[in-house]
mmCIF file of C-alpha atoms in Angstrom:
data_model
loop_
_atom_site.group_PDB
_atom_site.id
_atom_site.type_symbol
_atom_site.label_atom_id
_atom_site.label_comp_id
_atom_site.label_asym_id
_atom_site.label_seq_id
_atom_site.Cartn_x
_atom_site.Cartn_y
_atom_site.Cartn_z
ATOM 1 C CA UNK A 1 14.847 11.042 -9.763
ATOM 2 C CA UNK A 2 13.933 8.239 -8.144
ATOM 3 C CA UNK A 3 11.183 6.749 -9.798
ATOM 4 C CA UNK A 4 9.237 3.277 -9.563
ATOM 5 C CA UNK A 5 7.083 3.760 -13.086
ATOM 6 C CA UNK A 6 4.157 1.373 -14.441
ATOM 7 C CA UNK A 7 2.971 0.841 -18.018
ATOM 8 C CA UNK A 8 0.477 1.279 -19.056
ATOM 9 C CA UNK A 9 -1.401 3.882 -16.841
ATOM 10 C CA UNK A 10 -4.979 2.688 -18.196
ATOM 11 C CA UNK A 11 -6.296 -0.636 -20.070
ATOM 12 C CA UNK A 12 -9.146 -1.813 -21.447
ATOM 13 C CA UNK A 13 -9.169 -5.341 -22.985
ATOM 14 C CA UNK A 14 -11.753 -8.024 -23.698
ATOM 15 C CA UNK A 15 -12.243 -11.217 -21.191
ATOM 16 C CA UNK A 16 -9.376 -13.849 -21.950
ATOM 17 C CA UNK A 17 -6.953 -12.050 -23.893
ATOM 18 C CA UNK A 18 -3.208 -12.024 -22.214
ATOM 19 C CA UNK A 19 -2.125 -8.738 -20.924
ATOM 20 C CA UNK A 20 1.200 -7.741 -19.049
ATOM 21 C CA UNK A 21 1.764 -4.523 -16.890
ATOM 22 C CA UNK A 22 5.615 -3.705 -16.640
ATOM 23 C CA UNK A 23 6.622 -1.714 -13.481
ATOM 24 C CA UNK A 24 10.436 -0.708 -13.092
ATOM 25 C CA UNK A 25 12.304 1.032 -10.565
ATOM 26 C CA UNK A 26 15.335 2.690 -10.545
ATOM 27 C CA UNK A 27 16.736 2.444 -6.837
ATOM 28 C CA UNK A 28 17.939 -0.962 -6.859
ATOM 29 C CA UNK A 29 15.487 -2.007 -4.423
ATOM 30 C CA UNK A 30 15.408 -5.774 -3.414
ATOM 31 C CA UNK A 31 11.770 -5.871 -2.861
ATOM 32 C CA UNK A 32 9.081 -5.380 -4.914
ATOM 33 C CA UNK A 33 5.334 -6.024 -5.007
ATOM 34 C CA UNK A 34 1.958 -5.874 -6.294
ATOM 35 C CA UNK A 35 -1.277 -4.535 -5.087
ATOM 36 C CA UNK A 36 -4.939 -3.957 -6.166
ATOM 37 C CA UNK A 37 -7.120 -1.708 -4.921
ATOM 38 C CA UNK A 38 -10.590 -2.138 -5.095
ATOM 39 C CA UNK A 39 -13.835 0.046 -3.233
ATOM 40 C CA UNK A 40 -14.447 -0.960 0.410
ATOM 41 C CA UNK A 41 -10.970 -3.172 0.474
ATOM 42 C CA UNK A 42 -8.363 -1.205 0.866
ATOM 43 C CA UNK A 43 -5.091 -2.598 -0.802
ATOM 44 C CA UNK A 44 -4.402 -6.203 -1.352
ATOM 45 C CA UNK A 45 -1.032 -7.758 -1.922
ATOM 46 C CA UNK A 46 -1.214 -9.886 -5.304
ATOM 47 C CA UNK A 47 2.334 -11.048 -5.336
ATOM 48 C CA UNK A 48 5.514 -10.054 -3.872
ATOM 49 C CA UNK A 49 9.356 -10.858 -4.329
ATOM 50 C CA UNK A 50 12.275 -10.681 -2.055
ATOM 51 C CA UNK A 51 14.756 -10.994 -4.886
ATOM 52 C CA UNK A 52 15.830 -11.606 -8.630
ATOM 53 C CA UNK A 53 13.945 -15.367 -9.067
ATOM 54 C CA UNK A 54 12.337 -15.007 -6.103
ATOM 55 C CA UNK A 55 9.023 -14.588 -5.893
ATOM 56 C CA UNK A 56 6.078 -15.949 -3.810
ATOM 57 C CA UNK A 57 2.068 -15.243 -3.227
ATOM 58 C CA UNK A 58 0.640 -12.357 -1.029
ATOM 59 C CA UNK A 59 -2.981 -12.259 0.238
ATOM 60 C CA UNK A 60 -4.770 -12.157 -3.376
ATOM 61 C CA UNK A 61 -2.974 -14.218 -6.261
ATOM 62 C CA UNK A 62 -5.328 -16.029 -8.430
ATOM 63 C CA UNK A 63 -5.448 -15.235 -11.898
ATOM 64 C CA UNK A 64 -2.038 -13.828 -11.993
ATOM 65 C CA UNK A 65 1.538 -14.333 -12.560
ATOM 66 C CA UNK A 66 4.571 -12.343 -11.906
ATOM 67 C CA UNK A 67 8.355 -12.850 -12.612
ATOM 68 C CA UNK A 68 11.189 -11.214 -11.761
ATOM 69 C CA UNK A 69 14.408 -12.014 -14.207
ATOM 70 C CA UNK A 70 16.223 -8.512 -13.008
ATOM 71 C CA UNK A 71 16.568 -6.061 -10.155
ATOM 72 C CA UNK A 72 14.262 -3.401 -11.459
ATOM 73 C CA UNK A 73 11.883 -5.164 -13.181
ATOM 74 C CA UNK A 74 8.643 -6.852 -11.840
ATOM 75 C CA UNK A 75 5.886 -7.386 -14.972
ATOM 76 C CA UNK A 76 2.084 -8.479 -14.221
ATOM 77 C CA UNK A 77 0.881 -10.666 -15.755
ATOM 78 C CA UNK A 78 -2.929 -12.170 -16.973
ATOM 79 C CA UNK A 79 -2.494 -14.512 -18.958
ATOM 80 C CA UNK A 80 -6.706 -14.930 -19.117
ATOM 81 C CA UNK A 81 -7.983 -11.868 -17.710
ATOM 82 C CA UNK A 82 -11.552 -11.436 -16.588
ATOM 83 C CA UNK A 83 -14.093 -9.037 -15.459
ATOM 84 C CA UNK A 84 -13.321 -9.837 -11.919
ATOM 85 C CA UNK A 85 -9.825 -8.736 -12.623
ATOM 86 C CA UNK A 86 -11.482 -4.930 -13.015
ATOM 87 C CA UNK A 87 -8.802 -2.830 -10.719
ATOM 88 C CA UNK A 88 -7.006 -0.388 -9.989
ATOM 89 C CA UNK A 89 -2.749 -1.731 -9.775
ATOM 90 C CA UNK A 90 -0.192 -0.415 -7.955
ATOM 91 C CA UNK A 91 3.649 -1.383 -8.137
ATOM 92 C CA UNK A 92 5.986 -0.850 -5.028
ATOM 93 C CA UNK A 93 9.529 -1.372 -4.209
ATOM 94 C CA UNK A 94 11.866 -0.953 -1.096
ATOM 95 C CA UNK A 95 14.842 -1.545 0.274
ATOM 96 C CA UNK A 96 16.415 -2.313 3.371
ATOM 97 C CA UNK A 97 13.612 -2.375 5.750
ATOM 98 C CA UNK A 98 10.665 -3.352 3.336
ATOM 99 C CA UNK A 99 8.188 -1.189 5.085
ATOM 100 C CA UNK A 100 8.642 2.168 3.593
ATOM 101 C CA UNK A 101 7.528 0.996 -0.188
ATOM 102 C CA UNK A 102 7.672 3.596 -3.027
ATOM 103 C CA UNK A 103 4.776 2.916 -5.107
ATOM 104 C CA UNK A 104 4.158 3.591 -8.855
ATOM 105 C CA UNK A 105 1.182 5.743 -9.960
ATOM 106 C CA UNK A 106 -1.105 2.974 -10.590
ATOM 107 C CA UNK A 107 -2.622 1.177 -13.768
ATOM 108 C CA UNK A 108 -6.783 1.126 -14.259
ATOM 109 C CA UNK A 109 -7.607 -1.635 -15.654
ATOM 110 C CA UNK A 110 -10.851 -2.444 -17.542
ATOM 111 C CA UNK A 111 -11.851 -6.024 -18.124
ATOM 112 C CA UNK A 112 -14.771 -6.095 -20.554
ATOM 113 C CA UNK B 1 -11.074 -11.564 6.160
ATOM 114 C CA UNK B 2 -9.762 -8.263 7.122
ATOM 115 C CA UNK B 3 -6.668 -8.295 9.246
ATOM 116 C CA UNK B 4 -6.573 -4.471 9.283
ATOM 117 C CA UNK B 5 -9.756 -2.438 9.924
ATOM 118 C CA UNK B 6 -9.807 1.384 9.825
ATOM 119 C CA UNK B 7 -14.053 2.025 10.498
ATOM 120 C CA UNK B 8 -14.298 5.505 9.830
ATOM 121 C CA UNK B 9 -14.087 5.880 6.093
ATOM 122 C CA UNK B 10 -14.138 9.757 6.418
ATOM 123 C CA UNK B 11 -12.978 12.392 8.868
ATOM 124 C CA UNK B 12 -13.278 16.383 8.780
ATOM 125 C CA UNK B 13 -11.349 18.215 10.494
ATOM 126 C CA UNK B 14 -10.825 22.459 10.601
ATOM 127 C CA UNK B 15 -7.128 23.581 9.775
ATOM 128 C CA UNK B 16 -5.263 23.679 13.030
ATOM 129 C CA UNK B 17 -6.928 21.280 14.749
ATOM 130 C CA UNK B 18 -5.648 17.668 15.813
ATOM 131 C CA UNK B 19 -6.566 15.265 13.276
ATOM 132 C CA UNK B 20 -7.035 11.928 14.911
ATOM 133 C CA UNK B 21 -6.936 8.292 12.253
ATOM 134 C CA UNK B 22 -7.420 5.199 14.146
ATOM 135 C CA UNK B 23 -6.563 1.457 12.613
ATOM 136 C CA UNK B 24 -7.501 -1.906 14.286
ATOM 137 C CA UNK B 25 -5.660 -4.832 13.599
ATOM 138 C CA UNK B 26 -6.392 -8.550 14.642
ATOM 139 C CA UNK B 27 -3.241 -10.543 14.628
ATOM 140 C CA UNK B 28 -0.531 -10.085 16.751
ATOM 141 C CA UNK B 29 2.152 -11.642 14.758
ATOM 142 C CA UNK B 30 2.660 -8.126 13.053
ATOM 143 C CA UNK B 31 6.431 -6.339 13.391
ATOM 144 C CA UNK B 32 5.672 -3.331 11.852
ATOM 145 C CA UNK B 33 3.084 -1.007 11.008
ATOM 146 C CA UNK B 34 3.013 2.077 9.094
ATOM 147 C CA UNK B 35 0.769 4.859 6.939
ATOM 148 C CA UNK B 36 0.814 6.332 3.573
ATOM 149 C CA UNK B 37 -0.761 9.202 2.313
ATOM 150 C CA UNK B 38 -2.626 8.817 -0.711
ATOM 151 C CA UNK B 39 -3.743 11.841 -3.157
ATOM 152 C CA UNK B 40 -6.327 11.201 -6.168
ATOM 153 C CA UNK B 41 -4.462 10.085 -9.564
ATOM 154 C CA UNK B 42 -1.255 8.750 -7.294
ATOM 155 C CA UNK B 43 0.357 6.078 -5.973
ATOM 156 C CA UNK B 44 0.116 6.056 -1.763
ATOM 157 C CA UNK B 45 3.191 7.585 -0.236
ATOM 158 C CA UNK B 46 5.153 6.310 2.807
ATOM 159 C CA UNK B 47 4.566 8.458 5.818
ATOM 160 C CA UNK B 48 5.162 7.067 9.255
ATOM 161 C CA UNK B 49 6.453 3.837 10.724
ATOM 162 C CA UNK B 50 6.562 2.351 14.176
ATOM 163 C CA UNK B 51 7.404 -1.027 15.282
ATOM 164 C CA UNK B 52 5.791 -3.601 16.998
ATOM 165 C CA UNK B 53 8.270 -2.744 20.072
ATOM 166 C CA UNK B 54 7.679 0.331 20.883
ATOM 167 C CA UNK B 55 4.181 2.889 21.622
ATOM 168 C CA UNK B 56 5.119 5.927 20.080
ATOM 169 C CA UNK B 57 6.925 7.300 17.205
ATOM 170 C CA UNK B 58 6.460 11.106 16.148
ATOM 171 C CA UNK B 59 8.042 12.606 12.862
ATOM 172 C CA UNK B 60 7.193 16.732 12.350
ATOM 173 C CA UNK B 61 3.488 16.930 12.878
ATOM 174 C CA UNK B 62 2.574 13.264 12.725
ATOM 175 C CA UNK B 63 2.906 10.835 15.609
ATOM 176 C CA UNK B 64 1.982 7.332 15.541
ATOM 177 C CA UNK B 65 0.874 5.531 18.860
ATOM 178 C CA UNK B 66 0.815 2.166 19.309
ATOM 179 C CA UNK B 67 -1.273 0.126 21.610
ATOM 180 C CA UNK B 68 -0.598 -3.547 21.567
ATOM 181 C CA UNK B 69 -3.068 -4.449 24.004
ATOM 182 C CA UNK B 70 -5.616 -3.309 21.819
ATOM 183 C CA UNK B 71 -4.307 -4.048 18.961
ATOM 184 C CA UNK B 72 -5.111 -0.316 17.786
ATOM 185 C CA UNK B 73 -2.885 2.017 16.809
ATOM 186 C CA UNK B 74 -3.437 5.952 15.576
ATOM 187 C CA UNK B 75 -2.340 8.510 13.253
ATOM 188 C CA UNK B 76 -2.054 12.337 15.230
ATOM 189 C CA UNK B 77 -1.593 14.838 12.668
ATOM 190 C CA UNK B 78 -1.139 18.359 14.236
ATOM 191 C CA UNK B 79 -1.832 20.824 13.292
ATOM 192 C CA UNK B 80 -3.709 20.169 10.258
ATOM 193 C CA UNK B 81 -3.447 21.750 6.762
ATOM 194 C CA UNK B 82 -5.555 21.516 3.751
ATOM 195 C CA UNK B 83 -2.535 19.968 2.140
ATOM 196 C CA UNK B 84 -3.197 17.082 4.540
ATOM 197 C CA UNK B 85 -6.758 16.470 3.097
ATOM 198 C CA UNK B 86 -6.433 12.749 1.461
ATOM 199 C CA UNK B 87 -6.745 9.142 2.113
ATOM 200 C CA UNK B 88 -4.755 7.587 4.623
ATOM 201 C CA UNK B 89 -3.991 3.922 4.919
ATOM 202 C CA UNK B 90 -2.897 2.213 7.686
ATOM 203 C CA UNK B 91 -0.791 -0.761 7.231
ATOM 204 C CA UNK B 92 0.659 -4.268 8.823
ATOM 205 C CA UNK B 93 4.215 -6.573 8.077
ATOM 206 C CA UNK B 94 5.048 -9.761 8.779
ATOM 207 C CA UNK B 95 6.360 -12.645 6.731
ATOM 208 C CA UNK B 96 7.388 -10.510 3.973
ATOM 209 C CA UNK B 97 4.031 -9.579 3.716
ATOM 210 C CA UNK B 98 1.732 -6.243 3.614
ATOM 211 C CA UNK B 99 -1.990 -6.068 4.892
ATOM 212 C CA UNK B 100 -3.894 -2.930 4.312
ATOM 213 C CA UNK B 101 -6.634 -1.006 5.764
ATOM 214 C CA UNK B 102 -9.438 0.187 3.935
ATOM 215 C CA UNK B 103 -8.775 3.615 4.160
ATOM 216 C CA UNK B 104 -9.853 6.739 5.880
ATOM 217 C CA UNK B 105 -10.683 10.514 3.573
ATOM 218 C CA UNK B 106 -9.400 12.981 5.495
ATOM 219 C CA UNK B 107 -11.022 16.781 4.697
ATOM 220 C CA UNK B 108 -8.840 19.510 6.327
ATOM 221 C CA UNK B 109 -11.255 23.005 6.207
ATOM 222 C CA UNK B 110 -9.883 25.960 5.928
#
């Protein structure tokens, strides 16, 4: 089935202690990305990449870091989270035409 | 600042009836624009597309208009079913990049 799967689904961790959140998909999409959703705005892009090693900034990116080493694989990373980092995460790859994105089922994520 | 803008953050509707989801948008750099659907608990899911070169796109019993003038485009749903009752998003591309709207809860009654 294809899948694009995040881990974990929910977090809560303390203010300045690193966290990752993996996403991985399994339709050898090119392009993958990262979004937060937050009351009263929508869906922001955090980061996006085009390609293995190639990543670059979307609308929202401070405070976070991405990577992408292989094809399926796109981790999240805080390296000093805090509560302003209190979100709801969504993962999303596509091929082809990078308009019709799959997304994951989303991470909450508590920053106390 | 918000480059997409969708004002009404709710909409009901009666099952059968057109359901009508409108999106503003302010720059005109934009090649593609599309919706998801998006159910509580879920990721959104991809439903309809249209680029920035043509007005109208329909798939089934959605239909997405397009007016570049206005810089406005719309979601027609019809007829409407209570498995249609969610939030829709309407979104923008360009530059490799994806701008959202905030979202509009639509109630289909039976």
């Amino acid at each position: 089935e294809a899948q694009v799967t995040q881990n974990p689904r929910y977090l809560i961790t303390v203010t300045g202690k690193k966290l990752t959140v993996t996403c991985s998909q399994n339709m050898n999409h090119e392009y993958m990305s990262w979004y937060r959703q937050d009351p009263g705005l929508g869906l922001r892009q955090i980061y996006y990449s085009m390609n293995v090693e190639v990543t670059d900034k979307g609308d929202v990116p401070e405070g976070y870091k991405v990577s992408r080493k292989e094809k399926r694989n796109f981790p999240l990373i805080l390296e000093s989270p805090s509560p302003n980092q209190t979100s709801l995460y969504f993962c999303a790859s596509s091929s082809g035409g990078p308009w019709t994105q799959y997304f994951g089922p989303g991470t909450r994520l508590l920053v106390l | 600042d918000q480059q997409v803008k969708q004002n009404s953050p709710s909409l009901s509707v009666q099952e059968g009836r057109i359901s009508i989801l409108n999106c503003d948008y302010t720059n005109s750099m934009f090649d593609y624009f599309l919706w998801y659907k998006k159910y509580p608990a879920e990721g959104p899911t991809f439903l309809i597309s249209i680029s920035s070169i043509k007005d109208k796109n329909e798939d089934g019993r959605f239909t997405v208009f397009l007016n570049k003038s206005a810089k406005h485009l719309s979601l027609h749903i019809v007829p409407s079913q209570p498995g249609d009752s969610a939030v829709y998003f309407c979104a923008a591309y360009t530059g490799n990049q994806f701008y959202f709207g905030t979202g509009t809860s639509l109630t289909v009654i039976p």
